[in-house]
mmCIF file of C-alpha atoms and ligand atoms in Angstrom:
data_model
loop_
_atom_site.group_PDB
_atom_site.id
_atom_site.type_symbol
_atom_site.label_atom_id
_atom_site.label_comp_id
_atom_site.label_asym_id
_atom_site.label_seq_id
_atom_site.Cartn_x
_atom_site.Cartn_y
_atom_site.Cartn_z
ATOM 1 C CA MET A 21 -25.025 167.461 84.750
ATOM 2 C CA LEU A 22 -23.082 167.301 88.009
ATOM 3 C CA ASP A 23 -21.953 163.783 87.060
ATOM 4 C CA ARG A 24 -20.668 165.089 83.766
ATOM 5 C CA ILE A 25 -18.773 167.835 85.563
ATOM 6 C CA ASN A 26 -17.189 165.399 88.006
ATOM 7 C CA ARG A 27 -16.194 163.022 85.228
ATOM 8 C CA LEU A 28 -14.523 165.845 83.346
ATOM 9 C CA LYS A 29 -12.777 166.942 86.519
ATOM 10 C CA SER A 30 -11.222 163.541 87.159
ATOM 11 C CA GLU A 31 -10.282 163.292 83.487
ATOM 12 C CA ILE A 32 -8.485 166.637 83.716
ATOM 13 C CA GLU A 33 -6.781 165.597 86.923
ATOM 14 C CA GLN A 34 -5.133 162.671 85.112
ATOM 15 C CA LEU A 35 -3.907 164.715 82.175
ATOM 16 C CA SER A 36 -0.260 164.535 81.171
ATOM 17 C CA ALA A 37 1.807 165.988 78.362
ATOM 18 C CA SER A 38 5.420 165.677 77.273
ATOM 19 C CA THR A 39 5.718 168.513 74.755
ATOM 20 C CA PRO A 40 4.450 172.114 74.574
ATOM 21 C CA GLU A 41 2.393 171.078 71.520
ATOM 22 C CA GLU A 42 0.576 168.445 73.557
ATOM 23 C CA VAL A 43 -0.214 171.012 76.253
ATOM 24 C CA GLU A 44 -1.644 173.330 73.600
ATOM 25 C CA ALA A 45 -3.803 170.524 72.223
ATOM 26 C CA LEU A 46 -5.221 169.930 75.724
ATOM 27 C CA ARG A 47 -5.923 173.628 76.156
ATOM 28 C CA ILE A 48 -7.904 173.599 72.916
ATOM 29 C CA LYS A 49 -9.742 170.441 73.877
ATOM 30 C CA TYR A 50 -10.900 171.746 77.264
ATOM 31 C CA LEU A 51 -10.707 175.523 77.353
ATOM 32 C CA SER A 52 -11.176 176.911 73.828
ATOM 33 C CA LYS A 53 -14.474 178.364 72.582
ATOM 34 C CA LYS A 54 -15.604 174.977 71.374
ATOM 35 C CA GLY A 55 -13.920 173.071 74.182
ATOM 36 C CA GLU A 56 -15.521 170.818 76.788
ATOM 37 C CA VAL A 57 -15.970 173.573 79.349
ATOM 38 C CA SER A 58 -17.701 175.875 76.846
ATOM 39 C CA LEU A 59 -20.017 173.039 75.876
ATOM 40 C CA LEU A 60 -21.003 172.721 79.520
ATOM 41 C CA MET A 61 -21.724 176.421 79.627
ATOM 42 C CA ASN A 62 -23.980 176.108 76.577
ATOM 43 C CA ASP A 63 -25.937 173.337 78.224
ATOM 44 C CA PHE A 64 -26.164 175.400 81.395
ATOM 45 C CA ARG A 65 -29.016 177.355 79.748
ATOM 46 C CA SER A 66 -31.356 174.350 79.966
ATOM 47 C CA VAL A 67 -30.622 173.613 83.615
ATOM 48 C CA PRO A 68 -33.760 174.020 85.782
ATOM 49 C CA ALA A 69 -33.737 177.320 87.664
ATOM 50 C CA ASP A 70 -33.481 175.743 91.126
ATOM 51 C CA GLN A 71 -30.252 173.943 90.182
ATOM 52 C CA LYS A 72 -28.624 176.845 88.405
ATOM 53 C CA ARG A 73 -26.689 178.136 91.409
ATOM 54 C CA VAL A 74 -25.072 174.800 92.339
ATOM 55 C CA ILE A 75 -24.282 173.815 88.793
ATOM 56 C CA GLY A 76 -23.079 177.282 87.809
ATOM 57 C CA GLN A 77 -20.628 177.232 90.688
ATOM 58 C CA ALA A 78 -19.449 173.715 89.793
ATOM 59 C CA ILE A 79 -18.815 174.755 86.170
ATOM 60 C CA ASN A 80 -16.826 177.795 87.312
ATOM 61 C CA GLU A 81 -14.750 175.690 89.639
ATOM 62 C CA LEU A 82 -14.116 173.203 86.846
ATOM 63 C CA LYS A 83 -13.016 176.006 84.535
ATOM 64 C CA ASN A 84 -10.537 177.328 87.087
ATOM 65 C CA PHE A 85 -9.318 173.843 87.854
ATOM 66 C CA ALA A 86 -8.715 173.106 84.150
ATOM 67 C CA THR A 87 -6.882 176.408 83.627
ATOM 68 C CA GLU A 88 -4.572 175.787 86.576
ATOM 69 C CA ARG A 89 -3.939 172.191 85.593
ATOM 70 C CA ILE A 90 -2.961 173.100 82.043
ATOM 71 C CA ASN A 91 -0.780 176.005 83.170
ATOM 72 C CA SER A 92 1.041 173.787 85.604
ATOM 73 C CA LEU A 93 1.580 171.177 82.883
ATOM 74 C CA ARG A 94 3.132 173.901 80.712
ATOM 75 C CA GLU A 95 5.415 175.132 83.512
ATOM 76 C CA SER A 96 6.549 171.689 84.534
ATOM 77 C CA LEU A 97 7.690 171.125 80.961
ATOM 78 C CA LEU A 98 9.799 174.287 81.020
ATOM 79 C CA THR A 99 11.617 173.366 84.215
ATOM 80 C CA ALA A 100 11.986 169.743 83.163
ATOM 81 C CA ASP A 101 13.725 170.970 80.023
ATOM 82 C CA THR A 102 16.492 172.891 81.785
ATOM 83 C CA GLU A 103 16.896 170.287 84.494
ATOM 84 C CA CYS A 104 17.482 167.512 82.027
ATOM 85 C CA GLU A 105 20.319 169.413 80.356
ATOM 86 C CA GLY A 106 21.912 170.128 83.710
ATOM 87 C CA ILE A 107 22.019 173.887 83.132
ATOM 88 C CA ASP A 108 21.332 176.211 85.998
ATOM 89 C CA LEU A 109 20.066 179.378 84.368
ATOM 90 C CA THR A 110 20.050 181.229 87.666
ATOM 91 C CA ARG A 111 23.820 180.951 88.176
ATOM 92 C CA THR A 112 25.827 184.135 87.717
ATOM 93 C CA ALA A 113 28.021 184.103 84.631
ATOM 94 C CA SER A 114 31.741 183.607 85.056
ATOM 95 C CA ASP A 115 34.104 186.532 84.394
ATOM 96 C CA ILE A 116 35.058 187.265 80.820
ATOM 97 C CA ARG A 117 38.721 188.238 80.833
ATOM 98 C CA LEU A 118 39.527 190.578 77.982
ATOM 99 C CA GLY A 119 42.893 190.140 76.348
ATOM 100 C CA SER A 120 45.095 193.079 75.460
ATOM 101 C CA ARG A 121 47.054 193.975 72.359
ATOM 102 C CA HIS A 122 50.766 193.353 72.340
ATOM 103 C CA PRO A 123 52.751 196.589 72.752
ATOM 104 C CA LEU A 124 54.667 195.869 69.540
ATOM 105 C CA SER A 125 51.382 195.526 67.629
ATOM 106 C CA LEU A 126 50.098 198.778 69.111
ATOM 107 C CA VAL A 127 53.211 200.647 68.022
ATOM 108 C CA ARG A 128 53.335 198.960 64.612
ATOM 109 C CA GLU A 129 49.730 200.017 63.933
ATOM 110 C CA GLU A 130 50.508 203.541 65.086
ATOM 111 C CA ILE A 131 53.471 203.824 62.716
ATOM 112 C CA ILE A 132 51.417 202.435 59.823
ATOM 113 C CA ASP A 133 48.585 204.888 60.544
ATOM 114 C CA ILE A 134 50.982 207.853 60.521
ATOM 115 C CA PHE A 135 52.373 206.894 57.125
ATOM 116 C CA ARG A 136 48.969 205.924 55.752
ATOM 117 C CA LYS A 137 47.827 209.514 56.272
ATOM 118 C CA ILE A 138 50.427 210.687 53.758
ATOM 119 C CA GLY A 139 49.600 208.082 51.135
ATOM 120 C CA PHE A 140 51.746 205.082 52.040
ATOM 121 C CA SER A 141 50.234 201.617 51.876
ATOM 122 C CA VAL A 142 51.361 198.423 53.566
ATOM 123 C CA ALA A 143 53.489 195.892 51.652
ATOM 124 C CA GLU A 144 54.704 192.582 53.000
ATOM 125 C CA GLY A 145 57.274 190.037 51.947
ATOM 126 C CA PRO A 146 58.482 186.596 53.043
ATOM 127 C CA GLU A 147 60.608 186.041 56.166
ATOM 128 C CA ILE A 148 62.448 183.204 54.429
ATOM 129 C CA GLU A 149 64.381 184.939 51.687
ATOM 130 C CA ASP A 150 67.111 184.562 49.110
ATOM 131 C CA ASP A 151 70.452 186.365 48.919
ATOM 132 C CA TRP A 152 69.307 188.548 46.021
ATOM 133 C CA HIS A 153 66.462 190.304 47.867
ATOM 134 C CA VAL A 154 68.208 190.659 51.235
ATOM 135 C CA PHE A 155 71.695 191.601 49.998
ATOM 136 C CA GLU A 156 72.613 191.511 46.319
ATOM 137 C CA SER A 157 69.845 193.753 44.938
ATOM 138 C CA LEU A 158 70.454 196.179 47.812
ATOM 139 C CA ASN A 159 74.042 196.851 46.732
ATOM 140 C CA PHE A 160 75.797 194.813 49.416
ATOM 141 C CA ALA A 161 79.295 194.059 48.154
ATOM 142 C CA ALA A 162 80.101 190.340 47.938
ATOM 143 C CA ASP A 163 82.381 190.556 50.993
ATOM 144 C CA HIS A 164 80.120 192.781 53.115
ATOM 145 C CA PRO A 165 80.322 191.701 56.778
ATOM 146 C CA ALA A 166 76.512 191.586 57.103
ATOM 147 C CA ARG A 167 76.524 188.509 54.870
ATOM 148 C CA ASP A 168 78.693 186.734 57.379
ATOM 149 C CA MET A 169 77.370 183.591 59.062
ATOM 150 C CA GLN A 170 77.577 185.519 62.334
ATOM 151 C CA ASP A 171 74.669 187.785 61.510
ATOM 152 C CA THR A 172 72.554 185.768 59.157
ATOM 153 C CA PHE A 173 70.652 182.588 59.847
ATOM 154 C CA PHE A 174 71.100 180.402 56.781
ATOM 155 C CA ILE A 175 68.618 177.657 56.036
ATOM 156 C CA GLN A 176 70.585 176.418 53.038
ATOM 157 C CA ARG A 177 73.824 177.399 51.222
ATOM 158 C CA SER A 178 74.331 177.750 47.440
ATOM 159 C CA PRO A 179 71.784 178.643 46.443
ATOM 160 C CA ASP A 180 71.378 180.571 49.687
ATOM 161 C CA VAL A 181 68.091 180.415 51.557
ATOM 162 C CA LEU A 182 68.096 182.564 54.672
ATOM 163 C CA LEU A 183 65.992 184.364 57.243
ATOM 164 C CA ARG A 184 65.798 188.038 56.286
ATOM 165 C CA THR A 185 67.965 190.271 58.434
ATOM 166 C CA HIS A 186 66.005 193.424 57.594
ATOM 167 C CA THR A 187 62.728 194.462 55.968
ATOM 168 C CA SER A 188 64.657 196.282 53.225
ATOM 169 C CA SER A 189 64.176 193.033 51.264
ATOM 170 C CA VAL A 190 60.529 194.041 50.765
ATOM 171 C CA GLN A 191 61.745 197.242 49.037
ATOM 172 C CA SER A 192 63.427 195.303 46.281
ATOM 173 C CA ARG A 193 60.545 192.880 45.905
ATOM 174 C CA VAL A 194 58.078 195.739 45.451
ATOM 175 C CA MET A 195 60.342 197.711 43.099
ATOM 176 C CA GLU A 196 60.779 194.632 40.911
ATOM 177 C CA THR A 197 57.048 194.325 40.360
ATOM 178 C CA THR A 198 55.666 197.863 40.644
ATOM 179 C CA LYS A 199 55.971 200.935 38.440
ATOM 180 C CA PRO A 200 56.657 204.241 40.250
ATOM 181 C CA PRO A 201 55.232 206.172 41.965
ATOM 182 C CA ILE A 202 55.756 203.791 44.888
ATOM 183 C CA ARG A 203 54.803 204.686 48.444
ATOM 184 C CA ILE A 204 55.013 201.683 50.739
ATOM 185 C CA ILE A 205 55.420 200.882 54.371
ATOM 186 C CA CYS A 206 56.675 197.388 55.201
ATOM 187 C CA PRO A 207 56.317 196.060 58.742
ATOM 188 C CA GLY A 208 57.742 192.666 59.597
ATOM 189 C CA ARG A 209 59.832 190.333 61.694
ATOM 190 C CA VAL A 210 63.550 190.036 61.026
ATOM 191 C CA TYR A 211 66.228 187.650 62.301
ATOM 192 C CA ARG A 212 69.871 188.014 63.277
ATOM 193 C CA ASN A 213 72.247 185.559 64.808
ATOM 194 C CA GLU A 214 72.814 187.467 68.050
ATOM 195 C CA ALA A 215 73.231 186.251 71.613
ATOM 196 C CA ILE A 216 69.996 186.954 73.484
ATOM 197 C CA SER A 217 70.289 189.581 76.219
ATOM 198 C CA ALA A 218 68.344 192.521 77.610
ATOM 199 C CA ARG A 219 69.562 194.632 74.679
ATOM 200 C CA ALA A 220 69.661 192.169 71.756
ATOM 201 C CA HIS A 221 67.523 189.330 70.468
ATOM 202 C CA CYS A 222 67.785 186.865 67.619
ATOM 203 C CA PHE A 223 64.499 188.175 66.208
ATOM 204 C CA PHE A 224 62.944 191.600 66.309
ATOM 205 C CA HIS A 225 60.659 193.801 64.222
ATOM 206 C CA GLN A 226 61.221 196.563 61.728
ATOM 207 C CA VAL A 227 59.223 198.963 59.642
ATOM 208 C CA GLU A 228 60.615 200.104 56.331
ATOM 209 C CA ALA A 229 59.285 202.971 54.237
ATOM 210 C CA LEU A 230 60.047 203.600 50.585
ATOM 211 C CA TYR A 231 59.061 206.428 48.255
ATOM 212 C CA VAL A 232 60.058 206.335 44.581
ATOM 213 C CA ASN A 233 58.977 208.949 42.052
ATOM 214 C CA GLU A 234 60.313 211.590 39.695
ATOM 215 C CA ASP A 235 61.874 214.541 41.531
ATOM 216 C CA VAL A 236 62.233 213.066 44.991
ATOM 217 C CA SER A 237 64.725 215.020 47.061
ATOM 218 C CA PHE A 238 66.460 214.808 50.411
ATOM 219 C CA ALA A 239 64.220 217.676 51.546
ATOM 220 C CA ASP A 240 61.176 215.403 50.977
ATOM 221 C CA LEU A 241 62.828 212.775 53.153
ATOM 222 C CA ARG A 242 63.616 215.258 55.890
ATOM 223 C CA GLN A 243 60.096 216.678 55.921
ATOM 224 C CA THR A 244 58.596 213.182 56.049
ATOM 225 C CA LEU A 245 60.863 212.332 58.984
ATOM 226 C CA LEU A 246 59.908 215.476 60.867
ATOM 227 C CA TYR A 247 56.206 214.771 60.265
ATOM 228 C CA PHE A 248 56.623 211.200 61.491
ATOM 229 C CA ALA A 249 58.626 212.171 64.592
ATOM 230 C CA ARG A 250 56.077 214.788 65.676
ATOM 231 C CA GLU A 251 53.064 212.531 65.056
ATOM 232 C CA MET A 252 54.716 209.722 66.978
ATOM 233 C CA PHE A 253 56.389 211.564 69.846
ATOM 234 C CA GLY A 254 54.532 214.862 70.097
ATOM 235 C CA PRO A 255 54.529 218.272 68.383
ATOM 236 C CA ASP A 256 57.557 219.615 70.258
ATOM 237 C CA THR A 257 59.859 216.830 69.085
ATOM 238 C CA GLN A 258 63.084 217.967 67.367
ATOM 239 C CA ILE A 259 64.961 215.845 64.859
ATOM 240 C CA ARG A 260 68.638 215.735 63.918
ATOM 241 C CA LEU A 261 70.226 213.930 60.961
ATOM 242 C CA ARG A 262 73.742 212.552 61.191
ATOM 243 C CA PRO A 263 75.658 211.299 58.125
ATOM 244 C CA SER A 264 75.923 207.525 58.082
ATOM 245 C CA TYR A 265 76.475 204.615 55.735
ATOM 246 C CA PHE A 266 74.123 201.970 54.333
ATOM 247 C CA PRO A 267 74.914 200.070 51.136
ATOM 248 C CA PHE A 268 71.477 200.747 49.647
ATOM 249 C CA THR A 269 71.289 204.502 50.203
ATOM 250 C CA GLU A 270 73.476 207.379 49.102
ATOM 251 C CA PRO A 271 73.685 209.734 50.889
ATOM 252 C CA SER A 272 72.695 207.929 54.100
ATOM 253 C CA ALA A 273 71.785 209.308 57.483
ATOM 254 C CA GLU A 274 70.701 208.312 60.943
ATOM 255 C CA MET A 275 67.951 210.240 62.632
ATOM 256 C CA ASP A 276 67.931 211.216 66.291
ATOM 257 C CA ILE A 277 64.982 212.736 68.087
ATOM 258 C CA SER A 278 65.145 214.971 71.108
ATOM 259 C CA CYS A 279 64.898 212.658 74.122
ATOM 260 C CA ASN A 280 61.235 212.507 75.043
ATOM 261 C CA LEU A 281 61.986 211.302 78.567
ATOM 262 C CA CYS A 282 63.997 214.314 79.731
ATOM 263 C CA GLY A 283 62.782 216.727 77.042
ATOM 264 C CA GLY A 284 66.338 217.092 75.718
ATOM 265 C CA LYS A 285 67.928 218.112 79.020
ATOM 266 C CA GLY A 286 69.901 214.895 79.336
ATOM 267 C CA CYS A 287 69.153 211.698 81.262
ATOM 268 C CA SER A 288 70.486 208.156 81.514
ATOM 269 C CA PHE A 289 68.231 206.997 78.660
ATOM 270 C CA CYS A 290 69.824 209.437 76.183
ATOM 271 C CA LYS A 291 73.231 208.986 77.817
ATOM 272 C CA HIS A 292 73.063 212.658 78.801
ATOM 273 C CA THR A 293 73.199 213.852 75.212
ATOM 274 C CA GLY A 294 69.546 214.936 74.945
ATOM 275 C CA TRP A 295 69.196 212.900 71.724
ATOM 276 C CA VAL A 296 68.210 209.316 70.943
ATOM 277 C CA GLU A 297 68.805 207.516 67.684
ATOM 278 C CA ILE A 298 65.674 206.011 66.165
ATOM 279 C CA LEU A 299 66.173 205.147 62.514
ATOM 280 C CA GLY A 300 68.340 204.871 59.427
ATOM 281 C CA CYS A 301 67.473 206.522 56.131
ATOM 282 C CA GLY A 302 68.758 207.945 52.882
ATOM 283 C CA MET A 303 68.254 208.432 49.159
ATOM 284 C CA VAL A 304 67.877 205.085 47.388
ATOM 285 C CA ASP A 305 71.208 204.287 45.694
ATOM 286 C CA PRO A 306 70.807 204.401 41.872
ATOM 287 C CA ASN A 307 72.384 200.914 41.734
ATOM 288 C CA VAL A 308 69.452 199.585 43.751
ATOM 289 C CA LEU A 309 66.867 201.207 41.487
ATOM 290 C CA ASP A 310 68.582 199.770 38.403
ATOM 291 C CA ALA A 311 68.982 196.309 39.983
ATOM 292 C CA CYS A 312 65.230 196.264 40.574
ATOM 293 C CA GLY A 313 64.363 197.381 37.048
ATOM 294 C CA ILE A 314 63.606 201.056 37.756
ATOM 295 C CA ASP A 315 65.316 203.637 35.531
ATOM 296 C CA SER A 316 67.576 205.579 37.901
ATOM 297 C CA LYS A 317 67.947 208.405 35.388
ATOM 298 C CA ARG A 318 64.258 209.129 35.557
ATOM 299 C CA TYR A 319 63.357 208.127 39.093
ATOM 300 C CA LYS A 320 64.713 208.825 42.541
ATOM 301 C CA GLY A 321 63.652 207.589 45.935
ATOM 302 C CA PHE A 322 64.103 207.773 49.641
ATOM 303 C CA ALA A 323 63.974 204.971 52.153
ATOM 304 C CA LEU A 324 63.975 204.651 55.897
ATOM 305 C CA GLY A 325 63.974 201.801 58.356
ATOM 306 C CA MET A 326 63.383 201.566 62.065
ATOM 307 C CA GLY A 327 63.159 198.953 64.808
ATOM 308 C CA ILE A 328 59.690 198.671 66.359
ATOM 309 C CA GLU A 329 61.147 197.482 69.677
ATOM 310 C CA ARG A 330 63.257 200.638 69.891
ATOM 311 C CA ILE A 331 60.277 202.943 69.235
ATOM 312 C CA THR A 332 58.223 200.953 71.750
ATOM 313 C CA ASN A 333 60.974 201.316 74.361
ATOM 314 C CA LEU A 334 60.973 205.048 73.858
ATOM 315 C CA LYS A 335 57.206 205.240 74.284
ATOM 316 C CA TYR A 336 56.814 202.759 77.133
ATOM 317 C CA GLN A 337 60.301 202.441 78.670
ATOM 318 C CA VAL A 338 60.527 198.671 78.473
ATOM 319 C CA LYS A 339 63.904 197.888 80.043
ATOM 320 C CA ASP A 340 64.482 194.360 78.769
ATOM 321 C CA LEU A 341 63.922 193.304 75.130
ATOM 322 C CA ARG A 342 63.165 189.752 76.227
ATOM 323 C CA MET A 343 59.897 190.884 77.818
ATOM 324 C CA PHE A 344 58.437 191.333 74.345
ATOM 325 C CA SER A 345 58.597 187.636 73.560
ATOM 326 C CA GLU A 346 58.071 185.961 76.924
ATOM 327 C CA ASN A 347 54.262 186.220 76.895
ATOM 328 C CA ASP A 348 54.123 187.099 80.581
ATOM 329 C CA VAL A 349 50.522 188.220 81.059
ATOM 330 C CA ARG A 350 51.496 190.575 83.886
ATOM 331 C CA PHE A 351 53.599 192.519 81.384
ATOM 332 C CA LEU A 352 51.016 192.283 78.579
ATOM 333 C CA ASN A 353 48.164 193.408 80.837
ATOM 334 C CA GLU A 354 49.948 196.689 81.458
ATOM 335 C CA PHE A 355 49.005 197.685 77.936
ATOM 336 C CA GLN A 356 45.303 196.996 78.429
ATOM 337 C CA ALA A 357 44.408 200.634 78.881
ATOM 338 C CA ALA A 358 46.542 201.800 75.981
ATOM 339 C CA HIS A 359 43.936 201.090 73.288
HETATM 340 N N1 DAH B 21 67.927 197.972 56.824
HETATM 341 C C1 DAH B 21 68.584 198.758 57.822
HETATM 342 C C2 DAH B 21 68.883 197.906 59.028
HETATM 343 O O1 DAH B 21 68.411 196.832 59.130
HETATM 344 C C3 DAH B 21 67.745 199.908 58.247
HETATM 345 C C4 DAH B 21 67.622 200.934 57.161
HETATM 346 C C5 DAH B 21 68.570 201.938 57.059
HETATM 347 C C6 DAH B 21 66.618 200.863 56.250
HETATM 348 C C7 DAH B 21 68.470 202.893 56.086
HETATM 349 C C8 DAH B 21 66.514 201.827 55.241
HETATM 350 C C9 DAH B 21 67.465 202.838 55.183
HETATM 351 O O2 DAH B 21 65.544 201.816 54.331
HETATM 352 O O3 DAH B 21 67.363 203.759 54.207
HETATM 353 O O4 DAH B 21 69.609 198.316 59.891
#
């Protein structure tokens, strides 16, 4: 019996395995209920009484030895696994640097959310446009200065293909294909042939809003503007409308808000007037409705358009327009906490 035990012991000593399945097979072979060690225990019953103590001890030792051997085989496989892939699981993870949203995106989303609450939905159009959608359909006279090469980037002449100079082009696209009531908000990038400086850029961003329905009045426009200004700049914000001119609206106006930096007292930002201009607006000119296939006798509309950079400057006091497109992470990181 002792010989058998010793033979088993040296057999177990030599064991090797290269997969977890092999280790499990060895465990079953030696340590399960019908394994070699259990068989020894069964035979232990017929061992003469005077040898029971020695043999019993030897079987116990063998059992412990087998258990340890098989456990260590299992563990060595685990460590071998990670070592061979060269991964150190104990190393601390490297920093994850969270990005931040661009200030113009933050403000664009804020504007969209404000209008969404009163039933406007987002509409988009192409940045590469034709003369009809950017100018002609919007009542620009053939000799209007905005059509001049100085302002517009042309990709091709006659027929004209150009980069849109304002998001008003989306108005006409939507009116051409949609029956009133129309309530849309159109964010997008626009292009103008301007020398780049702290105050002007050859591309910038606008948001346009358009409402067309029966019985739309200037009072609806004014109330919408007041709602927008107070949601965007705070409940104490005052608005002021000044008469203005745009080809596609009649009457037209520009809206000022009470300067939110000095609270209307006067500072360098508002040029000591207490007011800052933020958008253009007006009642959609009947010519525009008709050009886009909407009966101007039945329907009326209002429209408004604003520059996102300008609104962003008012909220965050960005001094130089160029910062918006330079991708300087020190500038962008300043907006990390904003949302
Ligand atoms: N499209 C004008 C611009 O680029 C802004 C504008 C003014 C849009 C009045 C409008 C509006 O819808 O009614 O300067």
